[in-house]
XYZ file of C-alpha atoms in Angstrom:
303
model
C -32.612 -45.331 -37.394
C -33.477 -48.918 -36.603
C -32.392 -51.511 -39.112
C -32.430 -55.354 -39.473
C -29.538 -56.682 -41.482
C -29.510 -60.173 -42.891
C -26.119 -61.712 -43.784
C -24.710 -59.461 -41.047
C -21.737 -61.849 -40.448
C -20.866 -61.753 -44.133
C -18.209 -59.583 -45.754
C -20.403 -56.603 -46.752
C -22.948 -57.153 -43.999
C -20.427 -57.130 -41.156
C -18.734 -53.986 -42.538
C -22.069 -52.157 -42.907
C -23.213 -53.274 -39.414
C -20.080 -51.936 -37.923
C -20.332 -48.557 -39.777
C -23.997 -47.972 -38.943
C -23.508 -48.833 -35.305
C -20.537 -46.493 -35.122
C -22.907 -43.798 -36.502
C -25.390 -44.389 -33.711
C -28.029 -46.540 -35.450
C -29.734 -49.512 -33.799
C -28.970 -52.737 -35.723
C -30.563 -56.177 -35.429
C -27.876 -58.496 -36.921
C -29.082 -61.819 -38.455
C -26.953 -64.610 -40.004
C -27.289 -68.390 -40.097
C -23.497 -68.829 -40.266
C -23.964 -71.402 -43.009
C -20.715 -70.159 -44.675
C -17.814 -70.833 -42.331
C -15.445 -67.836 -41.997
C -12.896 -66.686 -39.404
C -14.244 -63.093 -39.874
C -15.296 -61.660 -36.414
C -19.119 -61.728 -35.835
C -20.921 -58.490 -35.045
C -21.841 -58.197 -31.358
C -25.337 -59.521 -30.554
C -25.519 -61.571 -33.663
C -28.740 -63.713 -33.892
C -27.912 -67.035 -35.488
C -30.934 -67.972 -37.466
C -32.147 -68.683 -41.004
C -33.738 -65.771 -42.804
C -36.671 -68.050 -43.620
C -37.492 -68.231 -39.947
C -38.217 -64.558 -39.784
C -41.794 -63.467 -39.255
C -43.746 -60.273 -39.555
C -43.301 -59.845 -35.799
C -39.502 -59.813 -36.247
C -39.819 -56.930 -38.840
C -42.526 -54.949 -37.162
C -41.190 -51.793 -35.568
C -38.070 -51.817 -37.787
C -37.593 -48.847 -40.112
C -35.355 -50.525 -42.698
C -34.495 -54.155 -43.634
C -31.189 -54.633 -45.531
C -31.160 -58.199 -47.083
C -27.575 -59.206 -47.832
C -27.780 -63.002 -47.021
C -27.093 -65.255 -49.917
C -25.012 -68.114 -51.146
C -22.883 -66.049 -53.485
C -20.549 -68.495 -55.295
C -21.276 -68.480 -59.035
C -19.506 -71.912 -59.706
C -21.202 -73.573 -56.686
C -24.634 -72.302 -57.957
C -24.454 -74.916 -60.645
C -24.888 -77.595 -57.978
C -28.523 -78.622 -57.333
C -29.981 -76.678 -54.430
C -28.093 -73.382 -54.520
C -30.482 -71.628 -56.836
C -33.513 -72.874 -54.969
C -32.057 -71.826 -51.602
C -31.400 -68.165 -52.687
C -34.691 -67.669 -54.350
C -36.786 -69.278 -51.551
C -34.929 -67.026 -49.016
C -35.399 -63.867 -50.991
C -39.084 -64.666 -51.747
C -39.728 -65.317 -48.110
C -38.230 -62.086 -46.927
C -39.924 -60.050 -49.597
C -43.289 -61.533 -48.679
C -42.628 -61.132 -44.931
C -41.621 -57.571 -45.373
C -44.788 -56.822 -47.420
C -46.974 -58.205 -44.595
C -45.067 -56.297 -41.894
C -45.084 -52.740 -40.793
C -41.348 -52.146 -41.662
C -41.014 -49.090 -43.825
C -38.297 -50.027 -46.334
C -36.548 -53.091 -47.740
C -33.160 -52.892 -49.555
C -32.326 -56.031 -51.456
C -28.755 -57.074 -52.613
C -28.523 -58.135 -56.249
C -25.465 -58.570 -58.447
C -23.825 -57.426 -61.681
C -24.107 -61.092 -62.732
C -27.758 -60.325 -63.807
C -26.381 -58.356 -66.774
C -24.533 -61.305 -68.242
C -22.556 -60.966 -71.493
C -23.106 -57.325 -72.608
C -20.735 -54.484 -73.505
C -20.354 -51.883 -70.804
C -20.526 -49.671 -69.017
C -23.685 -51.253 -67.745
C -26.491 -48.957 -66.755
C -29.421 -50.151 -64.507
C -31.759 -50.129 -67.495
C -29.720 -52.789 -69.345
C -31.490 -56.056 -69.930
C -31.168 -59.123 -67.778
C -28.946 -61.833 -69.376
C -27.992 -64.259 -66.688
C -25.455 -66.987 -67.506
C -25.431 -68.892 -64.204
C -28.029 -70.234 -61.730
C -26.758 -67.593 -59.237
C -27.436 -64.827 -61.718
C -30.762 -66.351 -62.619
C -31.707 -66.312 -58.954
C -30.910 -62.675 -58.533
C -32.865 -62.015 -61.678
C -35.820 -63.805 -60.225
C -35.502 -61.857 -56.984
C -35.564 -58.587 -58.906
C -38.677 -59.663 -60.818
C -40.304 -60.627 -57.450
C -39.466 -57.186 -56.145
C -41.177 -55.585 -59.205
C -44.285 -57.694 -58.569
C -44.479 -56.822 -54.872
C -43.484 -53.141 -55.106
C -46.791 -51.803 -56.558
C -48.718 -53.443 -53.693
C -46.905 -51.459 -50.972
C -48.845 -48.725 -49.226
C -47.797 -45.140 -49.588
C -44.521 -44.329 -47.907
C -43.189 -47.965 -48.003
C -40.280 -48.756 -50.281
C -38.499 -51.652 -51.901
C -35.093 -50.900 -53.467
C -32.316 -53.017 -55.028
C -28.552 -52.530 -55.078
C -26.507 -54.351 -57.723
C -23.021 -55.052 -56.344
C -20.054 -55.441 -58.629
C -16.789 -56.997 -57.311
C -16.445 -55.628 -53.792
C -13.095 -56.430 -51.998
C -11.386 -55.647 -48.739
C -9.389 -57.080 -45.837
C -12.075 -59.350 -44.382
C -13.287 -60.972 -47.615
C -13.273 -64.776 -47.668
C -10.641 -66.387 -49.789
C -12.896 -67.874 -52.429
C -13.020 -64.523 -54.279
C -10.326 -63.449 -56.706
C -8.787 -60.482 -54.829
C -8.207 -62.367 -51.470
C -7.247 -65.503 -53.367
C -4.466 -63.462 -55.179
C -3.402 -61.622 -52.047
C -3.121 -64.809 -49.931
C -1.334 -66.701 -52.676
C 1.269 -63.817 -53.010
C 1.676 -63.598 -49.187
C 2.210 -67.354 -48.956
C 4.562 -67.338 -51.955
C 2.203 -69.514 -53.966
C 1.353 -68.935 -57.664
C -1.585 -66.737 -58.481
C -4.012 -68.918 -60.382
C -5.778 -67.166 -63.339
C -8.695 -69.022 -64.994
C -8.256 -68.672 -68.749
C -5.940 -66.057 -70.269
C -6.801 -63.307 -67.839
C -8.289 -60.932 -70.343
C -11.716 -61.071 -68.575
C -12.253 -57.673 -66.824
C -14.197 -56.862 -63.692
C -15.181 -53.670 -61.802
C -13.490 -53.812 -58.401
C -14.831 -51.713 -55.540
C -13.226 -51.384 -52.084
C -15.477 -52.264 -49.183
C -15.168 -48.773 -47.641
C -16.435 -47.223 -50.922
C -19.346 -49.729 -51.003
C -20.333 -48.925 -47.388
C -20.138 -45.228 -48.124
C -22.634 -45.648 -50.996
C -24.901 -47.981 -48.966
C -24.931 -45.393 -46.096
C -25.870 -42.648 -48.502
C -28.674 -44.767 -49.958
C -30.017 -45.419 -46.491
C -30.100 -41.714 -45.704
C -31.919 -40.503 -48.750
C -35.700 -40.314 -48.292
C -36.613 -42.373 -51.380
C -34.989 -45.684 -52.512
C -34.323 -46.013 -56.237
C -35.929 -49.157 -57.677
C -32.358 -50.372 -58.772
C -28.906 -48.773 -58.481
C -25.383 -50.031 -59.162
C -22.649 -50.271 -56.623
C -19.275 -50.272 -58.504
C -16.377 -48.107 -59.245
C -17.052 -47.361 -62.930
C -13.710 -48.796 -64.073
C -12.768 -52.246 -65.324
C -9.502 -54.085 -64.689
C -8.474 -57.339 -66.457
C -7.689 -60.336 -64.150
C -4.179 -60.337 -65.565
C -3.691 -56.682 -64.652
C -5.196 -57.381 -61.214
C -2.668 -60.243 -60.656
C 0.207 -57.913 -61.696
C -1.037 -55.194 -59.309
C -1.191 -57.736 -56.432
C 2.417 -58.853 -57.208
C 3.496 -55.239 -57.066
C 1.676 -54.773 -53.757
C 3.157 -57.899 -52.228
C 6.697 -57.421 -53.731
C 6.597 -60.992 -55.040
C 4.562 -63.541 -56.783
C 4.206 -65.751 -59.981
C 1.279 -66.491 -62.191
C -0.152 -69.732 -63.528
C -3.143 -70.407 -65.733
C -5.904 -73.031 -65.652
C -8.824 -73.740 -67.864
C -11.311 -70.890 -68.326
C -14.554 -70.975 -66.184
C -17.605 -72.216 -68.064
C -19.881 -69.409 -69.306
C -17.207 -66.878 -68.432
C -18.230 -63.292 -68.994
C -15.801 -61.099 -70.760
C -16.322 -57.865 -68.819
C -18.333 -56.083 -66.110
C -18.160 -52.333 -65.804
C -20.727 -50.347 -63.707
C -22.248 -47.263 -65.240
C -22.366 -45.088 -62.088
C -24.197 -42.127 -63.658
C -27.470 -42.710 -61.754
C -25.677 -43.290 -58.464
C -23.520 -40.185 -58.822
C -26.523 -37.977 -59.732
C -28.565 -39.314 -56.847
C -25.973 -39.819 -54.049
C -22.941 -37.850 -55.096
C -19.556 -38.906 -56.398
C -17.326 -41.232 -54.495
C -13.620 -40.771 -54.912
C -12.224 -44.328 -55.375
C -8.613 -44.887 -54.357
C -6.377 -46.129 -57.169
C -6.389 -49.874 -57.332
C -2.687 -50.252 -56.422
C -3.132 -48.174 -53.278
C -6.354 -50.033 -52.152
C -4.696 -53.445 -52.721
C -1.572 -52.505 -50.779
C -3.883 -51.310 -47.922
C -5.978 -54.500 -48.073
C -2.863 -56.648 -48.056
C -1.419 -54.821 -44.972
C -4.745 -54.941 -43.109
C -5.304 -58.614 -44.010
C -1.872 -59.527 -42.664
C -2.613 -57.841 -39.341
C -6.255 -58.878 -38.734
C -7.100 -61.892 -40.858
C -6.036 -65.517 -40.889
C -7.803 -67.209 -43.740
C -8.843 -70.808 -43.304
C -6.096 -73.004 -44.686
C -3.439 -70.277 -44.732
C 0.029 -71.436 -43.970
C 1.369 -68.225 -42.432
């Protein structure tokens, strides 16, 4: 299979690129490197803005996987972040539609669900509470507008990622922030009281699901990528401390518009792609900490 992956130097993109190449697929890797990271780049990375891609770049490609985005929820409140993500997504959807590429798989986020009680099925309403989430909601609506215009055999699917973590994740996310703090003997900083809960999915499990999605003949319009279980941020911090064998906790003010809980309903995914056996969180965190210490030096780390 020939694929073009945007955001291929990102956390999920680099892992997916590596896995698909190891399986013998031909990958064109695209990233503009606008987010600085010490993570190793995929071989043959083309450094370019997604908005520079033309139909000629997509023609002859079987599947485009669009993972590129500015993903920080707090930073999305700054002017320009929402506009950048939506413009990038709109350009790629339009360019794909005008090309001969057969399939487009778009990355979305659990953030589109907003404040709702879970588990959250794909049919739950959109209720964004940040510009980032509003941008992903806009992208999903754009996909719904363009999808009916596709010729027979062409497909446009969406994957809603929950909280994916692993050794090569940048330190602005909660799991690597906690792991790096514990490794450096710094306090783990919890926003608010820590009762907010999130669905954490190891990168290996996310890549397993993505690989299965790419090998099934028909894309689903939307599918969740999560573990189906929620863990409070306080419980996550305690688990990191157990994995590291040390650590203390401190609290700051809660994040504006904080969402109480995200839990993926994985029923549709399991029926369509099969069950994925997720490792216990403590085991996954211990492995992530060990691998991170061997292969990763986060920017600003003191060790």
